[in-house]
mmCIF file of C-alpha atoms in Angstrom:
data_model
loop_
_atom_site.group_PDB
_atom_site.id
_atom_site.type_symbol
_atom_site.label_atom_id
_atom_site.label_comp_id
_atom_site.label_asym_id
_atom_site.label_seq_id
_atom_site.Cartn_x
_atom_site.Cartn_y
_atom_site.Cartn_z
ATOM 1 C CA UNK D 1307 41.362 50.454 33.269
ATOM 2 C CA UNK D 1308 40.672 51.823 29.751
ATOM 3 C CA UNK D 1309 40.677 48.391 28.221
ATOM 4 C CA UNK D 1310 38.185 47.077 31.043
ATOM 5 C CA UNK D 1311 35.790 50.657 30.409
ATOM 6 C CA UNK D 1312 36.052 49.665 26.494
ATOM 7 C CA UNK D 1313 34.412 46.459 27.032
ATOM 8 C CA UNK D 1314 31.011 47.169 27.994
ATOM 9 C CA UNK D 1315 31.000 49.577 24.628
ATOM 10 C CA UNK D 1316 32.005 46.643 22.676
ATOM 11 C CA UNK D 1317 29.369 44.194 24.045
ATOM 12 C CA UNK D 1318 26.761 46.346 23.238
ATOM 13 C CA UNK D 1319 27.977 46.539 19.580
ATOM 14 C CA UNK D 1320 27.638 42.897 19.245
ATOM 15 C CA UNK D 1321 24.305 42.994 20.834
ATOM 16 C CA UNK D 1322 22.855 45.515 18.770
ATOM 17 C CA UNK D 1323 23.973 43.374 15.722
ATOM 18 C CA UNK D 1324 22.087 40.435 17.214
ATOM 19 C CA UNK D 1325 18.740 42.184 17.070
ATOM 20 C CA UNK D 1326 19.539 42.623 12.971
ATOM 21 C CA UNK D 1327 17.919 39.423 11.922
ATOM 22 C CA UNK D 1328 18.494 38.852 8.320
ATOM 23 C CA UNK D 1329 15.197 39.689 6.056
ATOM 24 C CA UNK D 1330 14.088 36.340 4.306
ATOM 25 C CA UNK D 1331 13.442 37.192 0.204
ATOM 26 C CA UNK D 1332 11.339 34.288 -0.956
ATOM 27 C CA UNK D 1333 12.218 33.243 -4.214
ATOM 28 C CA UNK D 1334 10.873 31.261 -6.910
ATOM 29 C CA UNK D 1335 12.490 28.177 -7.711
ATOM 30 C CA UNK D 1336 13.484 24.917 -6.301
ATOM 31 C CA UNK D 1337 14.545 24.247 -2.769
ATOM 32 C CA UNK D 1338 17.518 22.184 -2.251
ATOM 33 C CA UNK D 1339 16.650 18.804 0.466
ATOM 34 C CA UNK D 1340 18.927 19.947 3.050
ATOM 35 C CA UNK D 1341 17.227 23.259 3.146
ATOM 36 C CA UNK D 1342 13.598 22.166 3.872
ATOM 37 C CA UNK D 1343 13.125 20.298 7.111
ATOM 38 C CA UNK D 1344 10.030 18.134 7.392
ATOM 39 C CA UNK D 1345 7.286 17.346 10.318
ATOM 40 C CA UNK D 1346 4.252 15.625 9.557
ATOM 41 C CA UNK D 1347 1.575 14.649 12.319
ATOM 42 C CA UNK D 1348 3.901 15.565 14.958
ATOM 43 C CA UNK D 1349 6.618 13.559 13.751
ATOM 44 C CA UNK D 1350 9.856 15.169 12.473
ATOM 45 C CA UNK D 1351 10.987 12.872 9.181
ATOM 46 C CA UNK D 1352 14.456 14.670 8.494
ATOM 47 C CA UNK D 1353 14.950 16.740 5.310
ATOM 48 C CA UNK D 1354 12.632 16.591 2.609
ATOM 49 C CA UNK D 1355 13.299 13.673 0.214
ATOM 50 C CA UNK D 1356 14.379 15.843 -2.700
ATOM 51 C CA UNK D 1357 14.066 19.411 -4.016
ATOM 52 C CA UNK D 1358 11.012 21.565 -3.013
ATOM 53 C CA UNK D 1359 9.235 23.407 -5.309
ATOM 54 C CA UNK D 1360 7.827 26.923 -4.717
ATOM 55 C CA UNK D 1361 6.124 28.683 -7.445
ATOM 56 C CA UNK D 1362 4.289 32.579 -7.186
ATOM 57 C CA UNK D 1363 0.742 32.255 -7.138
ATOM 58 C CA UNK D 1364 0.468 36.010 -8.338
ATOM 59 C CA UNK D 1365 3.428 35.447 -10.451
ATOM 60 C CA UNK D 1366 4.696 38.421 -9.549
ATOM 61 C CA UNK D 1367 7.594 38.762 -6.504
ATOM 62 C CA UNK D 1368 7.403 41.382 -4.235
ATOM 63 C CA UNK D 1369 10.031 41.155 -1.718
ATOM 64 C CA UNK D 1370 9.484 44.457 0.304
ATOM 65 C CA UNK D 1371 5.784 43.276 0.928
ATOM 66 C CA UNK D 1372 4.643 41.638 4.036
ATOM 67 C CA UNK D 1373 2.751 38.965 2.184
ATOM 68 C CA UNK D 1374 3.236 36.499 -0.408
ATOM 69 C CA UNK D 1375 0.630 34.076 -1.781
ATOM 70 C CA UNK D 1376 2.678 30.566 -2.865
ATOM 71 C CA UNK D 1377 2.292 27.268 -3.880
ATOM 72 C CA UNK D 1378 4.666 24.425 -2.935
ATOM 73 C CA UNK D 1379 4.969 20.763 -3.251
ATOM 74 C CA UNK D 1380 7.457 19.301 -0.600
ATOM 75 C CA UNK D 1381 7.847 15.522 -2.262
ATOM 76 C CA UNK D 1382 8.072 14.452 1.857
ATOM 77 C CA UNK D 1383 4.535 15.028 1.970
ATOM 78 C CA UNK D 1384 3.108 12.911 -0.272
ATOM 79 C CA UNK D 1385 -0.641 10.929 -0.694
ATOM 80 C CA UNK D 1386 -1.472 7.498 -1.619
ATOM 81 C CA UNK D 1387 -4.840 6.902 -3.596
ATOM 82 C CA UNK D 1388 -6.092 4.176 -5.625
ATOM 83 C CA UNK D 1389 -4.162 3.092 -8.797
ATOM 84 C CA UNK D 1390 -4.918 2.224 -12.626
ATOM 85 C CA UNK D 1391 -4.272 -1.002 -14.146
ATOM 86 C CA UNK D 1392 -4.492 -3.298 -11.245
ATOM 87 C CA UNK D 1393 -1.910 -1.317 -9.368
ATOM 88 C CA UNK D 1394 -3.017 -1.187 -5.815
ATOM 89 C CA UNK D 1395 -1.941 2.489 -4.733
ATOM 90 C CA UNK D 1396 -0.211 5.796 -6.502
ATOM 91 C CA UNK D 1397 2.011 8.081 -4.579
ATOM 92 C CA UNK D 1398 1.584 11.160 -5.716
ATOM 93 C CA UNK D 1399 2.827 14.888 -4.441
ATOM 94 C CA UNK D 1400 0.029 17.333 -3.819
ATOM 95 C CA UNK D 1401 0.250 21.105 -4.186
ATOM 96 C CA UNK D 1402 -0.407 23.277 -0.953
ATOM 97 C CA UNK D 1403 -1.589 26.983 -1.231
ATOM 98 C CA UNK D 1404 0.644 28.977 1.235
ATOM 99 C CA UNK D 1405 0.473 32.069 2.691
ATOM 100 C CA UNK D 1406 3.892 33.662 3.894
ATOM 101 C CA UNK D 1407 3.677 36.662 6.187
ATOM 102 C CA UNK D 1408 6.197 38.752 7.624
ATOM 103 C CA UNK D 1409 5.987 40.473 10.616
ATOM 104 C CA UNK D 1410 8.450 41.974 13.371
ATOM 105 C CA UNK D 1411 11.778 40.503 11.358
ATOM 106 C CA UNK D 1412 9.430 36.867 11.159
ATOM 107 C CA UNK D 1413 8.258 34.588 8.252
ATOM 108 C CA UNK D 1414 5.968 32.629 8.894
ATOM 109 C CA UNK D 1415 3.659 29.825 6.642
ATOM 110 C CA UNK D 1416 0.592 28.744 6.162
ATOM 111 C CA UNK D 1417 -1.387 26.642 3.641
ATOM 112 C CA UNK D 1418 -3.704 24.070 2.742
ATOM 113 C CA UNK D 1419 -4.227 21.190 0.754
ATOM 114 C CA UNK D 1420 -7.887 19.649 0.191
ATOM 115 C CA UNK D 1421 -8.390 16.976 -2.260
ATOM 116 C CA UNK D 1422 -8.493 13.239 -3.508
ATOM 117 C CA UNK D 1423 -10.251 12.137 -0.003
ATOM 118 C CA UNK D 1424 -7.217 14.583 1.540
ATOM 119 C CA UNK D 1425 -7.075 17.712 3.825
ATOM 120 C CA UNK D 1426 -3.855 18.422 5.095
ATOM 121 C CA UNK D 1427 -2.979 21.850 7.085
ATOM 122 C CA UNK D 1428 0.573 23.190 6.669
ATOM 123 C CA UNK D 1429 2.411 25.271 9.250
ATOM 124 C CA UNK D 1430 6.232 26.630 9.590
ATOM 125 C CA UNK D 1431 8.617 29.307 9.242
ATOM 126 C CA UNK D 1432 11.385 30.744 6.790
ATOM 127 C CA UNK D 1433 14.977 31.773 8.471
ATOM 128 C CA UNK D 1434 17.897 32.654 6.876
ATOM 129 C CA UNK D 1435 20.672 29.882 8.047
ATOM 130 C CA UNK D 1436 24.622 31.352 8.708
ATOM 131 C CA UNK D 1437 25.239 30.312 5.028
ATOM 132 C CA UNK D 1438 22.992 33.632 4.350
ATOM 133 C CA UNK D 1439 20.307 30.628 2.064
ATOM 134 C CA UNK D 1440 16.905 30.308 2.980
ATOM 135 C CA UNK D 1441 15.773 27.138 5.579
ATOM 136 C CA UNK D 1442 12.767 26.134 5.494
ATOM 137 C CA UNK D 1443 10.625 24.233 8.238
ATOM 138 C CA UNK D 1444 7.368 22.596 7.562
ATOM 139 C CA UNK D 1445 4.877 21.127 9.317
ATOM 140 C CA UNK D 1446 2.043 19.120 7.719
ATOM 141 C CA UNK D 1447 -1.267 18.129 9.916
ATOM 142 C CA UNK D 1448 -3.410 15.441 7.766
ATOM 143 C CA UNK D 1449 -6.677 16.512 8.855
ATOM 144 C CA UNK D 1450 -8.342 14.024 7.038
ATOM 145 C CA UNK D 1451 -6.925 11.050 4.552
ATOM 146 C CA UNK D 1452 -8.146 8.902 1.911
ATOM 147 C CA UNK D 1453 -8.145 6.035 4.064
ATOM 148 C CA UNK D 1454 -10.248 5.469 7.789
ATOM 149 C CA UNK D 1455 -9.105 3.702 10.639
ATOM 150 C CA UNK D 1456 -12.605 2.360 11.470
ATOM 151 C CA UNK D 1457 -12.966 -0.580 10.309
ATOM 152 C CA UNK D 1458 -16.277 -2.776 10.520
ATOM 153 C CA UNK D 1459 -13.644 -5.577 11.849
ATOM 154 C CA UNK D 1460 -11.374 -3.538 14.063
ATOM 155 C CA UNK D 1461 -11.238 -5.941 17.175
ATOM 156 C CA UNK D 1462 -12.385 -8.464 15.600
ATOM 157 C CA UNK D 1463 -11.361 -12.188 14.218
ATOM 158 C CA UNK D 1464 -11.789 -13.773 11.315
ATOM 159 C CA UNK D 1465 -11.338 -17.913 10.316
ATOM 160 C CA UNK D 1466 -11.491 -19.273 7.085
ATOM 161 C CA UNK D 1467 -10.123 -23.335 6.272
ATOM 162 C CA UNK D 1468 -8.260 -24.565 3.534
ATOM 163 C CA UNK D 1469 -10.882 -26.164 1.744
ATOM 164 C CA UNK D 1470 -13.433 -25.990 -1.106
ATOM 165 C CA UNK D 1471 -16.068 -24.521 1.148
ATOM 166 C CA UNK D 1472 -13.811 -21.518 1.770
ATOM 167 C CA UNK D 1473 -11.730 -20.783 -1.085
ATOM 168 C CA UNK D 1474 -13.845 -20.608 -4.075
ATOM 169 C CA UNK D 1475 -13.042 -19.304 -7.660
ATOM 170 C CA UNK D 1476 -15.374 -16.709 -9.037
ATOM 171 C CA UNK D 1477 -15.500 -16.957 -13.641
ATOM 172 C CA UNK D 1478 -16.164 -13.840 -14.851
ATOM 173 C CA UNK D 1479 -16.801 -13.859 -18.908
ATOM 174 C CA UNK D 1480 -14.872 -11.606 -20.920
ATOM 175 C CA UNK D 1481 -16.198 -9.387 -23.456
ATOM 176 C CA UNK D 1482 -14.932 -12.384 -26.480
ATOM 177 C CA UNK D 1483 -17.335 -13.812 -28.955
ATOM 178 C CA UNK D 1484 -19.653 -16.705 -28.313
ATOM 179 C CA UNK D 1485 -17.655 -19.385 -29.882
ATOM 180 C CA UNK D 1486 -14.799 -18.341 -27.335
ATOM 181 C CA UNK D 1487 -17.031 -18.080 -24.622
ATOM 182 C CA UNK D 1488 -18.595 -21.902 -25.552
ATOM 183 C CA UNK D 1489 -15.259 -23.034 -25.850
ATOM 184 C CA UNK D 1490 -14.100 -21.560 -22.220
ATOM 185 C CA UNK D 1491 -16.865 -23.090 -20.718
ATOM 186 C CA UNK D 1492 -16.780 -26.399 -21.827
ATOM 187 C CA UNK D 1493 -13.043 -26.549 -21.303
ATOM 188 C CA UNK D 1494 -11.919 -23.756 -19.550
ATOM 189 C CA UNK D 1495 -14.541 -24.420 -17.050
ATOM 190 C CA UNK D 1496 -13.832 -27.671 -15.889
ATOM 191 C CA UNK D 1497 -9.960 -26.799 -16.012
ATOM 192 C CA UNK D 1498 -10.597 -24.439 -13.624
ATOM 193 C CA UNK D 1499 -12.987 -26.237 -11.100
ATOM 194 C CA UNK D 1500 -10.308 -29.056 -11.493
ATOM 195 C CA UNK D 1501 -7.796 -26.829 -10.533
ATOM 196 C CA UNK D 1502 -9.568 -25.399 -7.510
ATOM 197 C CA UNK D 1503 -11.209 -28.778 -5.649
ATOM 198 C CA UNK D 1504 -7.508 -29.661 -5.824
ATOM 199 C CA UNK D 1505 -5.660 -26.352 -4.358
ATOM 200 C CA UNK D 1506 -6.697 -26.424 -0.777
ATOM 201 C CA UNK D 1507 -5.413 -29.852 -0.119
ATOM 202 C CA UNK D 1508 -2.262 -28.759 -1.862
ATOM 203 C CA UNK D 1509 -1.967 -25.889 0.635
ATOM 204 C CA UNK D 1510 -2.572 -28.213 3.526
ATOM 205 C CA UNK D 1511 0.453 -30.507 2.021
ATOM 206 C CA UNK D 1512 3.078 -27.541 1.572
ATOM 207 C CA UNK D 1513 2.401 -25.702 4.826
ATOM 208 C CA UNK D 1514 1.486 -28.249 7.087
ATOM 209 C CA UNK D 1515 -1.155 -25.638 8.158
ATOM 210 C CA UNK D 1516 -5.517 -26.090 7.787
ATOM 211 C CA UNK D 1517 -6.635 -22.988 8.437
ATOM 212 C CA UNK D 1518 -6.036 -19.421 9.092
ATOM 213 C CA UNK D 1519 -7.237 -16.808 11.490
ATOM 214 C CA UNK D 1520 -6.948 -13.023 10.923
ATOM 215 C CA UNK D 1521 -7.094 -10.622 14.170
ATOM 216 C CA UNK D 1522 -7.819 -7.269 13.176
ATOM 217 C CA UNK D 1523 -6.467 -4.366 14.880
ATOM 218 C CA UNK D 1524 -6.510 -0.275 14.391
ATOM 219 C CA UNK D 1525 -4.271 -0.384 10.580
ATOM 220 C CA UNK D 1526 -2.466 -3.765 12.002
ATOM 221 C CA UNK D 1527 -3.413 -7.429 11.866
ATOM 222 C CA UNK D 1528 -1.916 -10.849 13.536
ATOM 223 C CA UNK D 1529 -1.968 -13.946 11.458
ATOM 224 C CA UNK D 1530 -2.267 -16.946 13.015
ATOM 225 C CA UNK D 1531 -2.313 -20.769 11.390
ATOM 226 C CA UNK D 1532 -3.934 -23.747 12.536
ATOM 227 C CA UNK D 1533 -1.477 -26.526 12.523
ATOM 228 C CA UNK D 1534 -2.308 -30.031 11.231
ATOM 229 C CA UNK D 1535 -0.359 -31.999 13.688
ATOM 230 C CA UNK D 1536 -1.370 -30.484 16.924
ATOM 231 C CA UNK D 1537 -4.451 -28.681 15.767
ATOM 232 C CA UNK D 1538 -3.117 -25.647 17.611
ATOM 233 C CA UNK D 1539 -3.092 -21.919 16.241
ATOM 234 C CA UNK D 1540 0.482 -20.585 15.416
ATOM 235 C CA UNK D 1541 0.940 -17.245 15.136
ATOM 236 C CA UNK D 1542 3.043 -16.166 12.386
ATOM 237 C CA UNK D 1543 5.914 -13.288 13.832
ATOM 238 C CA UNK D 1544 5.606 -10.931 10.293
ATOM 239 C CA UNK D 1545 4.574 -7.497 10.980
ATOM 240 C CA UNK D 1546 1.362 -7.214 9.052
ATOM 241 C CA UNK D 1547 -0.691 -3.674 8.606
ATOM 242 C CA UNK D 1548 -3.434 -2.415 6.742
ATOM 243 C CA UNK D 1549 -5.103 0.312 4.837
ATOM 244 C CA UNK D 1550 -8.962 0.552 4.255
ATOM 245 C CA UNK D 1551 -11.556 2.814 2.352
ATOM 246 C CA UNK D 1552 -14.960 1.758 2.012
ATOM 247 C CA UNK D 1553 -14.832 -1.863 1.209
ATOM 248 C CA UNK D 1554 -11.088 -1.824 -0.081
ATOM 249 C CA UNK D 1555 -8.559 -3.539 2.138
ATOM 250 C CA UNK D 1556 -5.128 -3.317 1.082
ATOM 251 C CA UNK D 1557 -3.143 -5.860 2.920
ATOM 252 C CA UNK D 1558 0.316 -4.888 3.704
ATOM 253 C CA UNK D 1559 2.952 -7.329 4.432
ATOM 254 C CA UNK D 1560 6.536 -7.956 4.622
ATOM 255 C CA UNK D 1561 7.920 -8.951 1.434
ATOM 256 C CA UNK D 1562 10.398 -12.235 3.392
ATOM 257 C CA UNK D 1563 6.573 -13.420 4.729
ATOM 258 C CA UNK D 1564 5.582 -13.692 0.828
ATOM 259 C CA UNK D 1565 8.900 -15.067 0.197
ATOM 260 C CA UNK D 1566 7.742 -17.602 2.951
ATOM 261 C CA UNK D 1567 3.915 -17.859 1.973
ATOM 262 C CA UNK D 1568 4.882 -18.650 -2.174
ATOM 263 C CA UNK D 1569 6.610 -21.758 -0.557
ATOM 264 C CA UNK D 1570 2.268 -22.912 0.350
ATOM 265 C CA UNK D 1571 1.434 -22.486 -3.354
ATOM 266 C CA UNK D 1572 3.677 -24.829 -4.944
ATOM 267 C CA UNK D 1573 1.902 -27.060 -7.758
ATOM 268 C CA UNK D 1574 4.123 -29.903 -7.626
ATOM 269 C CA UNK D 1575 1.321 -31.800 -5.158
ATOM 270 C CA UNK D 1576 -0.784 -31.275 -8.345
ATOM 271 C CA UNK D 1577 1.383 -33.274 -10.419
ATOM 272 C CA UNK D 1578 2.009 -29.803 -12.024
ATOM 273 C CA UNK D 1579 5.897 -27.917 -12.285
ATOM 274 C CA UNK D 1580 5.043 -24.762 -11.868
ATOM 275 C CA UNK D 1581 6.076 -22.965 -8.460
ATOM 276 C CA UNK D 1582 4.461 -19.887 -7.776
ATOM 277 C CA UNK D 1583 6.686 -16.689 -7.379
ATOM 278 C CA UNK D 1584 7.785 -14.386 -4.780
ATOM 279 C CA UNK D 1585 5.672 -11.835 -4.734
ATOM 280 C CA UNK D 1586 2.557 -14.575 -4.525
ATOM 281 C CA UNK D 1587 -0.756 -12.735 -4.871
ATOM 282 C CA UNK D 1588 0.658 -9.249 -4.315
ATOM 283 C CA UNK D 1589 0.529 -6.709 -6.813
ATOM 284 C CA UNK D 1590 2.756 -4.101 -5.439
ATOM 285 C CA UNK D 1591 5.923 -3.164 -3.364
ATOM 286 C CA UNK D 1592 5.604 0.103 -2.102
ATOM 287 C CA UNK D 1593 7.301 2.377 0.636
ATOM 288 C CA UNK D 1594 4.002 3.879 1.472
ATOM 289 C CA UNK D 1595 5.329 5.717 5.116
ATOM 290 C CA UNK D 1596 6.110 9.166 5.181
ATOM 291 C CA UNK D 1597 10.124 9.135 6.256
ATOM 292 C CA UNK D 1598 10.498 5.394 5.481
ATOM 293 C CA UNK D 1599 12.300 3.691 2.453
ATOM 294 C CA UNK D 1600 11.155 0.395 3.559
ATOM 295 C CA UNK D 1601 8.735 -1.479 1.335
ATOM 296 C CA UNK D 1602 6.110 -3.408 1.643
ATOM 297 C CA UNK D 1603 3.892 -6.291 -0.440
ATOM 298 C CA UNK D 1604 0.600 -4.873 -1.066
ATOM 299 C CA UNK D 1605 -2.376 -7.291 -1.788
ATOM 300 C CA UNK D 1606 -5.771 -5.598 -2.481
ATOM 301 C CA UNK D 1607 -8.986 -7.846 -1.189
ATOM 302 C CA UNK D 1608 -12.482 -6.278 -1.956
ATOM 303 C CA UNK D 1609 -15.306 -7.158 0.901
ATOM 304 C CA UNK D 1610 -18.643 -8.588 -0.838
ATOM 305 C CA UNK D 1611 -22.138 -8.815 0.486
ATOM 306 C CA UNK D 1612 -21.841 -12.076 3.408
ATOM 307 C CA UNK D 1613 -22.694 -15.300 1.446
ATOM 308 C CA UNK D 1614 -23.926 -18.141 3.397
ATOM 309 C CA UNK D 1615 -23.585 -16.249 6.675
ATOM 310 C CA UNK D 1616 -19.576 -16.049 5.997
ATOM 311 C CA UNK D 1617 -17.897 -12.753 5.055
ATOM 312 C CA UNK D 1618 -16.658 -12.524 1.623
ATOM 313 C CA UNK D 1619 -13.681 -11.328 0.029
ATOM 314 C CA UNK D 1620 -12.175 -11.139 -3.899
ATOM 315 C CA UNK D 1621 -9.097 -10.901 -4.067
ATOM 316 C CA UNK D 1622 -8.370 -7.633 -6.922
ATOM 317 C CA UNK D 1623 -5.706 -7.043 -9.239
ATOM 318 C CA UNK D 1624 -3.053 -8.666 -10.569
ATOM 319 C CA UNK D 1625 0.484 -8.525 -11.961
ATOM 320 C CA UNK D 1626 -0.667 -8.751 -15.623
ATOM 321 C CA UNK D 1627 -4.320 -7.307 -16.654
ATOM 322 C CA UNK D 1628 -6.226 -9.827 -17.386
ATOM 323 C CA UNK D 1629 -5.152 -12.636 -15.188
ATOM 324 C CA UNK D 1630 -6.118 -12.048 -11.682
ATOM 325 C CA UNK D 1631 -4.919 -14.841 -10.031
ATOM 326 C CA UNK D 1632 -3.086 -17.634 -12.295
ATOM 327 C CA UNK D 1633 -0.008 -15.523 -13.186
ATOM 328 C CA UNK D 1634 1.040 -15.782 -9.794
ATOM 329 C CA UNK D 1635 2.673 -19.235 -11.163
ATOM 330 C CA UNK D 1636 5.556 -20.199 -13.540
ATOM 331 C CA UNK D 1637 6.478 -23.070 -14.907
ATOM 332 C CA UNK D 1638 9.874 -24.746 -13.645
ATOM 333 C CA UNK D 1639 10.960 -27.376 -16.337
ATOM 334 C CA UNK D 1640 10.669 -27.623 -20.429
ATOM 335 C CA UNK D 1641 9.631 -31.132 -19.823
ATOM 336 C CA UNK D 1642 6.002 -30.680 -20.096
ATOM 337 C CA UNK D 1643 3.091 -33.221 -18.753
ATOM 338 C CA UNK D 1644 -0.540 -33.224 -19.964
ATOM 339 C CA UNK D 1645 -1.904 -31.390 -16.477
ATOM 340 C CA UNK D 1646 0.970 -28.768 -17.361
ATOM 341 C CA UNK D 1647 -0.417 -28.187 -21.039
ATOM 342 C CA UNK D 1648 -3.939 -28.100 -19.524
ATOM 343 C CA UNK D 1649 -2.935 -25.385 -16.890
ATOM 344 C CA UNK D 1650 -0.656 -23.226 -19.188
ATOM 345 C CA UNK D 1651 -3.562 -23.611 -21.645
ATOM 346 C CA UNK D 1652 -6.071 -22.135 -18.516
ATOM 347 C CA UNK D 1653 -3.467 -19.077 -18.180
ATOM 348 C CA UNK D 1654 -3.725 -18.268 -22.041
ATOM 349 C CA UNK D 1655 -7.724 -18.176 -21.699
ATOM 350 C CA UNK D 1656 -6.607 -15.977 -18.791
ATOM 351 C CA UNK D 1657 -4.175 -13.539 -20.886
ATOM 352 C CA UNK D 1658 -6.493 -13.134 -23.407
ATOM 353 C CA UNK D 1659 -9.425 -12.251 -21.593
ATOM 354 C CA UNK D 1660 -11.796 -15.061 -22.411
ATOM 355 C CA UNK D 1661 -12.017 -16.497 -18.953
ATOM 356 C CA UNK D 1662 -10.762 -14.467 -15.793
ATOM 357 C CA UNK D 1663 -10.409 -15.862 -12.250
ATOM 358 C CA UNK D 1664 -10.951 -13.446 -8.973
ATOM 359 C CA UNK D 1665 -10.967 -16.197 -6.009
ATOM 360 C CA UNK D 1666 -12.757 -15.429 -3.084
ATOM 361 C CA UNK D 1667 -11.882 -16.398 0.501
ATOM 362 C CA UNK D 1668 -15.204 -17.085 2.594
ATOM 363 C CA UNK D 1669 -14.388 -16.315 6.236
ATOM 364 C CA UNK D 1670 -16.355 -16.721 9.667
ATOM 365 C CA UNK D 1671 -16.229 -14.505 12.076
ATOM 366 C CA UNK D 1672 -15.476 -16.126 15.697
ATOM 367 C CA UNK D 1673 -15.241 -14.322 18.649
#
């Protein structure tokens, strides 16, 4: 009977001790990964993907106060905005003013970041975990981002053919003298409008495919392609997505489709050994999803002014700077013919900035 009238006493020890939440000191410093725990848009993406940083915005700590003014970069939370040198996009982490308040045994955050075409709300809390170290849970809102998901083509289709009156190469001079601009033009010139009356048909010959239709949906596409035998469209099973801002689409494939779609630009049609490589015309691979390490190709096209009732697009960028388009090719053998000097002379005018070659794609848009 005196061990069962002890009980009750004992009980109400332990629940006394529950109501003793541990105070949360905020420290300067770095947070470790598995102590920050990530949600952005509603979508929980694990721990953070490396070490937090929290710096005093005061620069002074004041742990008995009920408010601390902060700022933190959590490299989960990260934003994508245009690059330099031909490089599609830059990740880059953004700093977020925070608030953290305590009140009734509670620490809570709050913050903001606005900037770069960015405003992103953060929310959360600080507890102390039964290791007696501080967890931290945020949750990022993006309020508004860099890149808009209406589109002038969302819902729409666009058709271009592989042929000269669709895929036509744009010379623009470089800043060279005018001996080297004479000498591009008599040469260079014709090089290049060999090399492009020919391309199409070599397309048609390596992919059995003579045309393509793009379907554009809210930050995806289908890609279908219109097969020479049957004259049917075939829809190609890639997952393709997209980003857009203003007149910037950055196309966003899988990189085995570019694997595939290097195998349409071969040369050897041309009489030419050069086979073009695996990244094709894509600049970038990038693992641009928050929570993802899975990359993707990015290709940048810029949208022109329509020209001859077709919509226009230049394709931007390249993998060297002043060759938009022709370093997408090597050559294969040391055995060199005369239309392989002639084209690895074209890429020299291209390295050196005396001729430079952004192709556009015309398109027409079909219902």
């Amino acid at each position: 009977m005196l061990a069962l009238m002890a009980m009750p006493i004992v009980f109400t020890a332990c629940s006394d001790d529950d109501d003793n939440t541990p105070t949360v000191n905020i420290t300067p410093g770095e947070i470790p990964s598995k102590n920050v725990f990530v949600t952005i848009d509603g979508t929980y993406v694990g721990t953070a993907d490396g070490a937090t940083e929290v710096t005093l915005a005061t620069g002074v700590a004041d742990p008995s106060g009920t408010e601390q003014h902060l700022q933190l970069k959590c490299p989960s939370m990260f934003i994508l905005t245009p690059g330099a040198d031909n490089t599609p996009l830059t990740k880059s982490v953004p700093t977020f003013d925070v608030t953290a308040t305590t009140a009734n045994g509670k620490t809570t955050l709050s913050g903001n970041y606005s900037g770069s075409g960015y405003e992103i709300a953060l929310t959360g809390e600080v507890i102390v975990n039964h290791a007696g170290e501080n967890d931290w849970k945020l949750n990022f809102e993006q309020k508004q981002t860099y890149f808009t998901k209406d589109t002038p083509y969302n819902g729409k289709t666009l058709e271009f053919d592989f042929s000269n009156d669709y895929i036509v190469a744009l010379d623009i001079w470089g800043e060279k003298t005018w001996s080297d601009q004479l000498n591009a033009e008599l040469n260079g010139g014709e090089l290049m409008k060999t090399f492009f009356n020919r391309l199409p048909e070599t397309i048609v010959t390596n992919s059995g495919y003579t045309a393509a239709r793009i379907v554009f949906g809210e930050g995806v596409y289908e890609l279908w392609f219109k097969d020479a035998k049957t004259g049917e469209y075939v829809k190609d099973e890639s997952e393709h997505r997209y980003l857009y801002n203003g007149d910037v689409f950055y196309f966003i494939d899988e990189p085995d489709f570019k694997k595939k779609q290097a195998e349409y630009f071969n040369l050897k049609p041309m009489g030419l050994n050069y086979t073009n490589t695996a990244m094709n015309f894509a600049q970038q691979k990038l693992a641009y999803e928050h929570g993802s390490s899975k990359e993707w190709c990015i290709t940048t096209l810029i949208k022109y002014t329509p020209y001859n009732n077709k919509v226009r697009m230049a394709l931007q960028g390249s993998l060297a700077p002043h060759s938009p388009f022709l370093d997408a090719w090597s050559n294969t053998t040391d055995k060199e013919t005369s239309s392989d000097k002639e084209f690895k002379q074209l890429q020299e005018w291209a390295h050196e900035g005396i001729v430079r070659f952004s192709p556009f794609i015309l398109f027409d848009e079909s219902e």
